[in-house]
N, CA and C of each residue as an Amber inpcrd file, in Angstrom:
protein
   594
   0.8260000  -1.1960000   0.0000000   0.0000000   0.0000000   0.0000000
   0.8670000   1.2550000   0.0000000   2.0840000   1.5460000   0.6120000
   3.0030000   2.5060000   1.0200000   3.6730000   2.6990000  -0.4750000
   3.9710000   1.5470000  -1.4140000   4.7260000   1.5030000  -2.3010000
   3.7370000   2.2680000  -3.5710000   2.9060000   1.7610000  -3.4790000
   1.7340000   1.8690000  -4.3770000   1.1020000   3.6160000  -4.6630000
   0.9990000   4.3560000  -2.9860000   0.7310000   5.0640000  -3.0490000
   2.1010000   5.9400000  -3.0160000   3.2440000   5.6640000  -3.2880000
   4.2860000   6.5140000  -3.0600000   4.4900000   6.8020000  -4.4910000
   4.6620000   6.0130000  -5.8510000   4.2860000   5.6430000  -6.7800000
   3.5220000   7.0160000  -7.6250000   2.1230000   6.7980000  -6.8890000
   1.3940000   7.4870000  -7.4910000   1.4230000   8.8650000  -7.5350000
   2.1140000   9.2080000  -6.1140000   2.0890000  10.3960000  -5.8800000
   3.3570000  10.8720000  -6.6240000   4.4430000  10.1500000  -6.8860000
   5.2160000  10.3550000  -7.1140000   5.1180000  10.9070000  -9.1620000
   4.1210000  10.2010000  -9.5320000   3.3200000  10.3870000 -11.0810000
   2.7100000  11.8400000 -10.5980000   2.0450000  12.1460000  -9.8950000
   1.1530000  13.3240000  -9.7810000   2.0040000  14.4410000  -9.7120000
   3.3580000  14.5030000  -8.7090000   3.8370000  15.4800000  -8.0470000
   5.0630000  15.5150000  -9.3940000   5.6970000  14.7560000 -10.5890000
   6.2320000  15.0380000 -11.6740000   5.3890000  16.1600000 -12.4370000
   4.1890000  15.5410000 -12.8520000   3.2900000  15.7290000 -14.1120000
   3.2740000  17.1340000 -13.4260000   3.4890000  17.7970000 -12.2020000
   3.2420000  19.0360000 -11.9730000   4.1460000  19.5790000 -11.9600000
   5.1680000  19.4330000 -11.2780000   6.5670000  19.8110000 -11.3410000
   7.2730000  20.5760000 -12.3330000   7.1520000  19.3790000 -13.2630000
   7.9120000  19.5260000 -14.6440000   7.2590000  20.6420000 -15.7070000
   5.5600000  20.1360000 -15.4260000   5.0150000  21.4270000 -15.8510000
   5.2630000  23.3000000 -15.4120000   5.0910000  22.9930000 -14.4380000
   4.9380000  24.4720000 -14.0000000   6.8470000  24.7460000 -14.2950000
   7.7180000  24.1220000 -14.1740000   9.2740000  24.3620000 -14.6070000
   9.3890000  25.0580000 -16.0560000   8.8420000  24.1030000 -16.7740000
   8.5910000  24.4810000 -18.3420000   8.0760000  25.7200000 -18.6800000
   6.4880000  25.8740000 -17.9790000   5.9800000  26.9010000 -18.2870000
   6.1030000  28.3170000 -17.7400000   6.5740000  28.1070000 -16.1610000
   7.5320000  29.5050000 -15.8660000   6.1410000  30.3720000 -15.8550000
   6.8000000  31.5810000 -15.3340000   5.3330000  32.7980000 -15.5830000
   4.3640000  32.0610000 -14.2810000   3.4730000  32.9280000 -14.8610000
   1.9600000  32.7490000 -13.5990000   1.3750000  30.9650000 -13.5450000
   1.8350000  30.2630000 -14.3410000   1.4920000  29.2440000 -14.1180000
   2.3250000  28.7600000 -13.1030000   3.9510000  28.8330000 -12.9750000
   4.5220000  28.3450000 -12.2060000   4.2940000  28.8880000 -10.6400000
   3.8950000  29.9890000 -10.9390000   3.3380000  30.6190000  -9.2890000
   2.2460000  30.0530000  -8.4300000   1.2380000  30.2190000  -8.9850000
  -0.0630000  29.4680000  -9.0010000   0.1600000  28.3280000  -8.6620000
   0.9760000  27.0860000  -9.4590000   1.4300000  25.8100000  -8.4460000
   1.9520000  26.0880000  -7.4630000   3.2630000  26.9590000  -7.7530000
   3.8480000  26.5640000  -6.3690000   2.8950000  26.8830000  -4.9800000
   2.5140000  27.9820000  -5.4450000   1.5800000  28.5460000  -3.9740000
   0.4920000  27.4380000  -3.7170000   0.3120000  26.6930000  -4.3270000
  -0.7050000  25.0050000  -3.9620000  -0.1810000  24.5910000  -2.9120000
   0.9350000  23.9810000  -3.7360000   2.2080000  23.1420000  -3.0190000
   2.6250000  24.0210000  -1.5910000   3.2110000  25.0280000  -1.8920000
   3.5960000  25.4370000  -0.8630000   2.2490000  25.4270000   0.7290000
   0.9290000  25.4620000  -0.2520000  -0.3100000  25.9220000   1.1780000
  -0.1910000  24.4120000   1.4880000  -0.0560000  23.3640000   1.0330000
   0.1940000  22.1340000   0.9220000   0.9680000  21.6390000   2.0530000
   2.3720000  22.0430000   1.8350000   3.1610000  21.6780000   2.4650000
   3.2060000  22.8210000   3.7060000   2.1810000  22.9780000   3.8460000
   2.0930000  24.0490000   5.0310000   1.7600000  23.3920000   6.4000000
   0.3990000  22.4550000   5.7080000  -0.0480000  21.6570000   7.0640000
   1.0130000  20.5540000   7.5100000   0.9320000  20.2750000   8.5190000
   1.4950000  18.7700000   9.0360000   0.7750000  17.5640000   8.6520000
   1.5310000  16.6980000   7.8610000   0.8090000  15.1820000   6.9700000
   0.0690000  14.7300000   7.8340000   0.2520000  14.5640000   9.0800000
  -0.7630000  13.8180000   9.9390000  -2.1790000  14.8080000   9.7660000
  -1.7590000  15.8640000  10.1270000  -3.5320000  16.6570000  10.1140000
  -4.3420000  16.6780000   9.3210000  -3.1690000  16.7990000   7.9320000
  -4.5170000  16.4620000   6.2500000  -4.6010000  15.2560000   6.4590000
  -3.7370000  13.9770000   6.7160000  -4.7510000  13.1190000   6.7020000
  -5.1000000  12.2220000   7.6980000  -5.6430000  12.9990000   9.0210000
  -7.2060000  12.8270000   9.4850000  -7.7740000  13.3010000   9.1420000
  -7.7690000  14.7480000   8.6050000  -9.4500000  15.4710000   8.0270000
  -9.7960000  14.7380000   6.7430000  -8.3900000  14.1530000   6.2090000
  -8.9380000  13.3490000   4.9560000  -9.6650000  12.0790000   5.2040000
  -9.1100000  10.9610000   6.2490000  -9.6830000  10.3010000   6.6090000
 -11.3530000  10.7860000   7.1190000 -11.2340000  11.5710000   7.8310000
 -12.9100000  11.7100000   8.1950000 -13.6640000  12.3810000   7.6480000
 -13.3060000  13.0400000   6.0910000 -14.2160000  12.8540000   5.6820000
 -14.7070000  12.0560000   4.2000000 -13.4590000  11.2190000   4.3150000
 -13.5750000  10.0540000   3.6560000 -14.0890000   8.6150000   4.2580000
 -14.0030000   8.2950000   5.3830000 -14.4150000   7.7950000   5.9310000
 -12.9610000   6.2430000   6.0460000 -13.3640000   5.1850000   6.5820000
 -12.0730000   4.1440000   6.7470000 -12.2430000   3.0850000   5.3060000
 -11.1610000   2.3890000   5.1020000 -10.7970000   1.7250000   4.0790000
  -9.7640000   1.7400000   3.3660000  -8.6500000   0.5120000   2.4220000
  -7.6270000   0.5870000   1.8170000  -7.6000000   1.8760000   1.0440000
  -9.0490000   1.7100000   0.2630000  -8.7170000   2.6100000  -0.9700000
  -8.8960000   3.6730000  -0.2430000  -9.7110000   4.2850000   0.5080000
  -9.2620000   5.5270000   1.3350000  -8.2540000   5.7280000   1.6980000
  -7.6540000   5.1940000   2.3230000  -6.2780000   5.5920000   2.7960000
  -5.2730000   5.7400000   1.8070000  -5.4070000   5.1710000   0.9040000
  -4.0940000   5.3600000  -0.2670000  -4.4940000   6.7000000  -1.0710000
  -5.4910000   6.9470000  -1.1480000  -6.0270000   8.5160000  -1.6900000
  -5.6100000   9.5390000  -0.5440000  -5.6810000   9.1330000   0.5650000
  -4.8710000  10.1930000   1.5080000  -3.9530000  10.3580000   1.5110000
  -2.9080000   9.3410000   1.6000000  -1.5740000   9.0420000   1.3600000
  -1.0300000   9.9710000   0.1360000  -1.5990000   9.4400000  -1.0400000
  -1.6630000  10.1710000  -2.5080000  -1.4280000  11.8330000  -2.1870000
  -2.0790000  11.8630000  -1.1520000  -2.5050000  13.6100000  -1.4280000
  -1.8700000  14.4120000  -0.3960000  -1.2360000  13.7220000   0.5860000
  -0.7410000  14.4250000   1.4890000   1.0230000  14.7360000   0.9560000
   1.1640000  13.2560000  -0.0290000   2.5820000  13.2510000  -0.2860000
   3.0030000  13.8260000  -1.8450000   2.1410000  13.9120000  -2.3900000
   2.4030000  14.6720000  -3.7400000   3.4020000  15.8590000  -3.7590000
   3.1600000  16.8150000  -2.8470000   3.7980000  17.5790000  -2.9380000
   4.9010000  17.7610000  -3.1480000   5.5640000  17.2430000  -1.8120000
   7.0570000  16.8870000  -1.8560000   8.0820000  16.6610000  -3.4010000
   7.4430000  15.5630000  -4.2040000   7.8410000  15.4060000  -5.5080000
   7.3360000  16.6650000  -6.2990000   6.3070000  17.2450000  -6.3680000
   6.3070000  18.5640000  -7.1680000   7.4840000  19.8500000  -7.0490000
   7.3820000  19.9130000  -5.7150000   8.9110000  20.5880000  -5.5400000
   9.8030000  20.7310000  -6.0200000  10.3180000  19.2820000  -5.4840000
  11.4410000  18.2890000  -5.9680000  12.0230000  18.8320000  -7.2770000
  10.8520000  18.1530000  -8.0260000  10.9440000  18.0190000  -9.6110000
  11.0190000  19.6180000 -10.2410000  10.0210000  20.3250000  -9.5370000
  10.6360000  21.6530000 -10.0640000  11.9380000  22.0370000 -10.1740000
  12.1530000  22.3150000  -9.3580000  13.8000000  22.8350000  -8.1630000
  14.7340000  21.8200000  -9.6500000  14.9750000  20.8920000  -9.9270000
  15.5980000  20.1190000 -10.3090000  15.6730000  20.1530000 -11.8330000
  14.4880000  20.4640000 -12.0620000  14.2910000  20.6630000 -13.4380000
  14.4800000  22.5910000 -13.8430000  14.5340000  23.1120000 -13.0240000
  14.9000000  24.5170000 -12.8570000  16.0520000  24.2670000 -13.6650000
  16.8670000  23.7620000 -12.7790000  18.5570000  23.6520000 -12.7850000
  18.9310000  23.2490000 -13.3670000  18.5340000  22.1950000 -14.4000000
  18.4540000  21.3050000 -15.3780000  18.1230000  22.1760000 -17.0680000
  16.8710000  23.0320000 -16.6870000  16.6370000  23.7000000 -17.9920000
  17.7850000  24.8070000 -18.1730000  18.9010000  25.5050000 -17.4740000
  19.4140000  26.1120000 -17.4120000  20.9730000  25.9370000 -18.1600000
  21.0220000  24.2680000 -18.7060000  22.1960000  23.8610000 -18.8030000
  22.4960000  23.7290000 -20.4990000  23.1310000  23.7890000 -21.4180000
  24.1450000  24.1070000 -22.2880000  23.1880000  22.8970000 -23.3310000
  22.5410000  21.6950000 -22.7200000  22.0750000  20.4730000 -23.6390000
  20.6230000  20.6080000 -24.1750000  20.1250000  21.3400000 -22.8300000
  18.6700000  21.7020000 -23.0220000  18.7190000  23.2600000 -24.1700000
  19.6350000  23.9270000 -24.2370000  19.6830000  24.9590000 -25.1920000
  19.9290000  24.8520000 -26.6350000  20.6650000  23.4830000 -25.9660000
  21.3820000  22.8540000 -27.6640000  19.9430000  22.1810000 -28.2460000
  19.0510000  21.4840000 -27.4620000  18.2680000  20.5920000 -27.7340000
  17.0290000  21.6900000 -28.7070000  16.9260000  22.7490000 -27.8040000
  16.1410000  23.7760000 -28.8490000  16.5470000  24.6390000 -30.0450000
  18.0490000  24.4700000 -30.0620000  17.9000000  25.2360000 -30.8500000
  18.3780000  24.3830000 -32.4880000  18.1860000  22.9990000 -31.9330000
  17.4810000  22.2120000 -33.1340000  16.5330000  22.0340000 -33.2410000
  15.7500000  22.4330000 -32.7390000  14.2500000  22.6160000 -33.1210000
  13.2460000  21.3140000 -33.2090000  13.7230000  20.9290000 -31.5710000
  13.0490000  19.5340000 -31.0580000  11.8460000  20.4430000 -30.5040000
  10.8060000  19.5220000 -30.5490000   9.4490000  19.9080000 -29.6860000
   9.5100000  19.8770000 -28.2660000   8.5130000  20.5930000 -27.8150000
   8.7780000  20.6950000 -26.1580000   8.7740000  19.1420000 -25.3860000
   7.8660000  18.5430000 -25.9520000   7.8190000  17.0650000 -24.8890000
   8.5350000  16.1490000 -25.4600000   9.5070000  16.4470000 -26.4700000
  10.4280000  15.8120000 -26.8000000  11.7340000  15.8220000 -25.8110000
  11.7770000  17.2810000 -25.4070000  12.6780000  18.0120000 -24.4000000
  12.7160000  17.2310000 -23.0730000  11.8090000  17.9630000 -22.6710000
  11.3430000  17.5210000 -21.7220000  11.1980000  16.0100000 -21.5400000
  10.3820000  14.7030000 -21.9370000  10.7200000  13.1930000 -21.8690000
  11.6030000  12.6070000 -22.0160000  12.6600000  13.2860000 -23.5200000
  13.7250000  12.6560000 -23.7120000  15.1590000  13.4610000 -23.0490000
  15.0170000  14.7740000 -22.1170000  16.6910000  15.1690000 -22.4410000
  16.0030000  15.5120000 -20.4450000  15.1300000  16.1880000 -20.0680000
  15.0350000  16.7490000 -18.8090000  14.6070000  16.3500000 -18.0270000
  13.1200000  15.2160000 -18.0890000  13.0420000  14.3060000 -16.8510000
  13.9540000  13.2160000 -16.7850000  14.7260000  12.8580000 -17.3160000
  15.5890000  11.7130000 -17.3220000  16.9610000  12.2500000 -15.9290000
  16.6670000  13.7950000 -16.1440000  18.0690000  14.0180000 -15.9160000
  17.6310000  14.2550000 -13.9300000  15.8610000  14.2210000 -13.7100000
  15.4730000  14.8740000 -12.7850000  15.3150000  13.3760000 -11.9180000
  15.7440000  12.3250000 -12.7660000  15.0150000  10.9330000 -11.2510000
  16.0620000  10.8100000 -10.4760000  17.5100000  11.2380000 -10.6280000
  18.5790000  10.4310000  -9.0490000  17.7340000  11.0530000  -8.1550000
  17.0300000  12.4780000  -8.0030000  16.6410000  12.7900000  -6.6970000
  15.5680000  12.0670000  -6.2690000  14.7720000  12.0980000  -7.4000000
  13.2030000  11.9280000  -7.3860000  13.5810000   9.8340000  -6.4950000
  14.3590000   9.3920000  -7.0390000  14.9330000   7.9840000  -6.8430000
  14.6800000   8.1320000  -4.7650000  15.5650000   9.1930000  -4.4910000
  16.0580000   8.9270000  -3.2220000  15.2320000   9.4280000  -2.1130000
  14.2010000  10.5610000  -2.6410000  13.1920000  11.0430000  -2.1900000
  12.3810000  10.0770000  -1.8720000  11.6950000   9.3480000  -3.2020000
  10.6910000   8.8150000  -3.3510000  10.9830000   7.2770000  -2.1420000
  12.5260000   6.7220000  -1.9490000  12.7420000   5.8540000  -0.8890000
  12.4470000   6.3460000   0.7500000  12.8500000   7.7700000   1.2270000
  12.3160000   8.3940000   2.5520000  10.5070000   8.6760000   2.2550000
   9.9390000   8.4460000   1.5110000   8.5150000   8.8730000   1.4030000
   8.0430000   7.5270000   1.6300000   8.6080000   6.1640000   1.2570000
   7.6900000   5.7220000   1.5200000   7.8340000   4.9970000   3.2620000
   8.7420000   5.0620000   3.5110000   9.1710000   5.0410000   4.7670000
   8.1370000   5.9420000   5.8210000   7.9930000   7.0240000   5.3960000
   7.7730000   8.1140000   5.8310000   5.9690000   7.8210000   6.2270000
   5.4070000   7.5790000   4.6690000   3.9910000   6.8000000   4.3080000
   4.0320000   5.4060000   5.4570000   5.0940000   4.5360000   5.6600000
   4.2320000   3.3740000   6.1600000   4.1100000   3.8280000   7.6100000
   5.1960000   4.8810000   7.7640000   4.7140000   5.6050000   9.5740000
   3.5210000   6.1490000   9.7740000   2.8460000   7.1260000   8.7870000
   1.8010000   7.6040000   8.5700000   0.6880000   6.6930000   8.4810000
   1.0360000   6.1490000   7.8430000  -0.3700000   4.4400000   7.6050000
  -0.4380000   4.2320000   9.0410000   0.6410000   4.3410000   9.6460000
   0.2660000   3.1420000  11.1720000  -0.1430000   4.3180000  12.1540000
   0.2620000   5.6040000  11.5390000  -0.3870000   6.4260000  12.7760000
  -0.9050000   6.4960000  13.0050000  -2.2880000   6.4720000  11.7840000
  -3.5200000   6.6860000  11.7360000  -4.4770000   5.3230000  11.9910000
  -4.1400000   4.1060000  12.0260000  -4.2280000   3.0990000  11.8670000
  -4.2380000   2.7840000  13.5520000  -3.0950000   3.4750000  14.3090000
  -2.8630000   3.1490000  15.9100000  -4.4360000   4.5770000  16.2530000
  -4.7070000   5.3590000  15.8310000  -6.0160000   6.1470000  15.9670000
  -6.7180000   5.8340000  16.0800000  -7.2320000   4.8610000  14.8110000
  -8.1250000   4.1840000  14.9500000  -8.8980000   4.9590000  13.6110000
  -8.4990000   5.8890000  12.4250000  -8.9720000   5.7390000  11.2630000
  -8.1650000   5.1940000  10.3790000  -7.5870000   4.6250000  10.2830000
  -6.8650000   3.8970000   9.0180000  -7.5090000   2.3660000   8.6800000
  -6.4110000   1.9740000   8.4730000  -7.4100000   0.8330000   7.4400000
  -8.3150000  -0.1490000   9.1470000  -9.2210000  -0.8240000   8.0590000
 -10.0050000  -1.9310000   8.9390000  -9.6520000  -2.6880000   9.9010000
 -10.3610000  -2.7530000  11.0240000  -9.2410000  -3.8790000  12.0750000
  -9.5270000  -5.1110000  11.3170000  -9.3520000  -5.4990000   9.8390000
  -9.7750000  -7.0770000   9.5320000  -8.5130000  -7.1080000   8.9350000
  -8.0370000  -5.6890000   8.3290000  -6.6730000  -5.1710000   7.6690000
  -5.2600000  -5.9280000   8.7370000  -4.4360000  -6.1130000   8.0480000
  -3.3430000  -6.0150000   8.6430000  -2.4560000  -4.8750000   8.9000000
  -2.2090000  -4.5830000  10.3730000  -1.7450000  -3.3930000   9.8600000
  -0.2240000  -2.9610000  11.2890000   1.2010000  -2.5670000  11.4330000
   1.5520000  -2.6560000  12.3710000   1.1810000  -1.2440000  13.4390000
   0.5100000  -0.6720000  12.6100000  -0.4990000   0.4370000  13.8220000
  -1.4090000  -0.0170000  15.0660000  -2.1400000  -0.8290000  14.2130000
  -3.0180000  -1.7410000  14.8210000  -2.8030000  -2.4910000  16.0810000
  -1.7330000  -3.4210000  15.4440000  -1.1700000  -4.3200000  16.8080000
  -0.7030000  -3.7320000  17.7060000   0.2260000  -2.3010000  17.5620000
   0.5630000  -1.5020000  18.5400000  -0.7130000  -0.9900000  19.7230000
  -1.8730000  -0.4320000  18.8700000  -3.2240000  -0.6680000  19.5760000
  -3.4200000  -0.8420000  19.9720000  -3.8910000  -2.2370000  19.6090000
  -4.4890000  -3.4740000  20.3090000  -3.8700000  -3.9600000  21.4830000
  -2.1170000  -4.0750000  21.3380000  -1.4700000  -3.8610000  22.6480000
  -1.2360000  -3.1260000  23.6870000  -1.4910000  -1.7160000  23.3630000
  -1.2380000  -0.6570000  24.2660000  -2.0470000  -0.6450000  25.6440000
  -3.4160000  -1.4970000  25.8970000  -4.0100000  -1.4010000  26.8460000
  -3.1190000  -2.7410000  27.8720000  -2.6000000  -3.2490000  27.2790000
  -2.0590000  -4.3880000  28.3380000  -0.7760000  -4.2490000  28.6600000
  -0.3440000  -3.3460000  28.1300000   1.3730000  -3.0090000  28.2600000
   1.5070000  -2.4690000  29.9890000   0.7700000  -2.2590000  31.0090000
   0.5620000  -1.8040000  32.2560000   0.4040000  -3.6360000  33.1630000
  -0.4010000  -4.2980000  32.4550000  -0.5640000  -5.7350000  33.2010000
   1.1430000  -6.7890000  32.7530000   1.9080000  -6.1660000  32.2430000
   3.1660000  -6.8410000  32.2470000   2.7170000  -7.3100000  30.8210000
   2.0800000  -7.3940000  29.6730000   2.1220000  -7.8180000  28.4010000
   3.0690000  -6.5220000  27.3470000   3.5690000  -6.1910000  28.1830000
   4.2240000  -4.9930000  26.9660000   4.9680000  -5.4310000  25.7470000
   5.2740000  -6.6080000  25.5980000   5.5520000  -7.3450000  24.5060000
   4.5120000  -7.2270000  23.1970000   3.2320000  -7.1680000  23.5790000
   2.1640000  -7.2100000  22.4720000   2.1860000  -5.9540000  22.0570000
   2.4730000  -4.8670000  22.2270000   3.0450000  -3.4440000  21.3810000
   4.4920000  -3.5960000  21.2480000   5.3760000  -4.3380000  22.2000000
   6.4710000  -3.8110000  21.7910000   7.1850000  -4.7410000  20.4290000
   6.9340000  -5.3320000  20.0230000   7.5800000  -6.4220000  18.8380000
   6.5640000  -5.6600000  17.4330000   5.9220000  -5.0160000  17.3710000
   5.2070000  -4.5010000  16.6830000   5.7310000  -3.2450000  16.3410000
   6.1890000  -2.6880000  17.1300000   7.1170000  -1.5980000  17.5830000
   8.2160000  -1.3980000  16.8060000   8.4520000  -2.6170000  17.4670000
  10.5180000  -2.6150000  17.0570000  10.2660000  -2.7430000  15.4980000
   9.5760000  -3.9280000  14.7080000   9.4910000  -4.3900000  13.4450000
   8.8100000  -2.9330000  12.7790000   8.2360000  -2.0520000  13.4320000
   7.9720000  -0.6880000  12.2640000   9.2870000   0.2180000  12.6190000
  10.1750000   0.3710000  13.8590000  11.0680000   1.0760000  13.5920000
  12.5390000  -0.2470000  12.5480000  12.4850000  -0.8040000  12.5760000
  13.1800000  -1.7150000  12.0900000  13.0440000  -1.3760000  10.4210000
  12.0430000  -1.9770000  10.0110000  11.4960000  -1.3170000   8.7190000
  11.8270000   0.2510000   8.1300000  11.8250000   1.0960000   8.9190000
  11.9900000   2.7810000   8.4270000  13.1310000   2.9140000   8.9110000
  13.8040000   2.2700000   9.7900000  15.0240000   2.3020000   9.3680000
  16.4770000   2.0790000   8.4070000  15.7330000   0.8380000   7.8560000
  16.0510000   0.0270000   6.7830000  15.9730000   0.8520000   5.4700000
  15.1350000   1.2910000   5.7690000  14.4000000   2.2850000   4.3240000
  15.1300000   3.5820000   4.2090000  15.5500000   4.0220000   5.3310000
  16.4850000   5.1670000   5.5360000  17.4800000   5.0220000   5.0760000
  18.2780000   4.1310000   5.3680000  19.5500000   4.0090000   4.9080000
  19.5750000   3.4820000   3.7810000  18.9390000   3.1310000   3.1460000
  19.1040000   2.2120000   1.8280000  18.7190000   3.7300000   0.7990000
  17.6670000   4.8570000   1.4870000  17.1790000   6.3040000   0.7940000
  19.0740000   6.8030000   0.7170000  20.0430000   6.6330000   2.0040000
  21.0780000   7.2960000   2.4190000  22.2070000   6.5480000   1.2840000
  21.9720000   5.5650000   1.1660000  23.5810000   4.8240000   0.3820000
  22.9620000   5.2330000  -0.8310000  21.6070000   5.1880000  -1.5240000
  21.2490000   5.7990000  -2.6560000  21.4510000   7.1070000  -2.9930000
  21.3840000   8.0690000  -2.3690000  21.8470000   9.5250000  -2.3140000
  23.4910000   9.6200000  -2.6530000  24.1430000   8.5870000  -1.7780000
  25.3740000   8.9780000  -1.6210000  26.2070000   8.2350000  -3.3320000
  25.0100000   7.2970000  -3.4970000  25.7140000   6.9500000  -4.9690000
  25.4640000   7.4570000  -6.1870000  24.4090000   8.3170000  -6.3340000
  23.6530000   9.0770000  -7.1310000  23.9470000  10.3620000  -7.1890000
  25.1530000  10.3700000  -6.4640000  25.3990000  12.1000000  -6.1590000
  26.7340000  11.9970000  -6.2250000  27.2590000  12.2040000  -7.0180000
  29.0050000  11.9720000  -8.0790000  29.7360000  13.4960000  -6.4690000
  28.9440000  13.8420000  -5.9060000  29.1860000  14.5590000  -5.3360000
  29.4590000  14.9460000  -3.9630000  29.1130000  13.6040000  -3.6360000
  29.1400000  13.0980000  -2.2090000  30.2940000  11.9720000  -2.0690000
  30.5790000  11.6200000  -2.9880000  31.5120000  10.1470000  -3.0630000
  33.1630000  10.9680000  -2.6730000  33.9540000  10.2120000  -1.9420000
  34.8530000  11.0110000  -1.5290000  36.0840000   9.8190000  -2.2850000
């Protein structure tokens, strides 16, 4: 579900990105100021109000997910593709008199995924914490769902009668997991970045 919706958002927050980069002017303002009111709230708060008033379920939750994390990659992809349209190949590329989404598919998003790569690994990390936050709340997915929010839950009332084991192995295996995901986001950065390598 984390992968799926990281994915998607990660399609949404390009297709905008790259646009508003290209088109520059009042279009690029107009996004960013989305994005930016966007990335204003804290992910947890859009999505409980998304959850409630979407109500509980997979496909709910991955539409929250979708929408809380888009942003981030719109940014991204701007910022990147900024820096990118600015360079000596993309000038050369026009002034042979290639079409714009020729540009752009074949010479400028290509040049925009090492980030989008290493981003998109801390997001979903980021997403399966979020899944379980909301999930340990009690709006995320179904208690029929599997979920390691849940079990944390479900354990938390007995962790006082000496069962603290039934949250805590639930626990460890979601920090275990985003940790994993971190560093694997971290050795990817560091190899993708001709610039970090010492």
């Amino acid at each position: 579900m984390s992968i799926f919706a990281t994915l998607a958002a990660m399609a949404i927050g390009v297709v905008v990105g790259i646009y508003a980069a290209w088109a520059g002017g009042r279009t690029d303002s107009i996004l960013m100021r989305i994005v930016d009111f966007q990335l204003s709230f804290p992910s947890i708060l859009v999505a409980l109000m998304l959850m409630a008033a979407l109500g509980r379920g997979l496909d709910k939750i991955v539409i929250a997910l979708i929408i809380v994390q888009w942003a981030y990659y719109a940014r991204t992809v701007r910022g990147t593709a900024l820096s990118e349209a600015r360079k000596e190949y993309i000038d050369a590329a026009r002034g042979l008199g290639l079409p714009s989404w020729r540009i752009i598919f074949g010479h400028l998003l290509p040049n925009c995924i090492p980030p989008l790569i290493v981003i998109s690994t801390v997001q979903v990390a980021n997403t399966i914490v979020l899944e379980s936050s909301l999930s340990f709340l009690g709006v995320g997915v179904p208690i029929t769902q599997p979920s390691l929010g849940l079990l944390i839950a479900n354990g938390y009332d007995y962790m006082l009668s000496g069962q603290y084991w039934m949250s805590m192995y639930p626990g460890v295996a979601l920090l275990a997991i985003v940790a994993s995901i971190n560093m694997v986001g971290d050795r990817l950065r560091d190899t993708l970045n001709p610039r970090l390598q010492r």
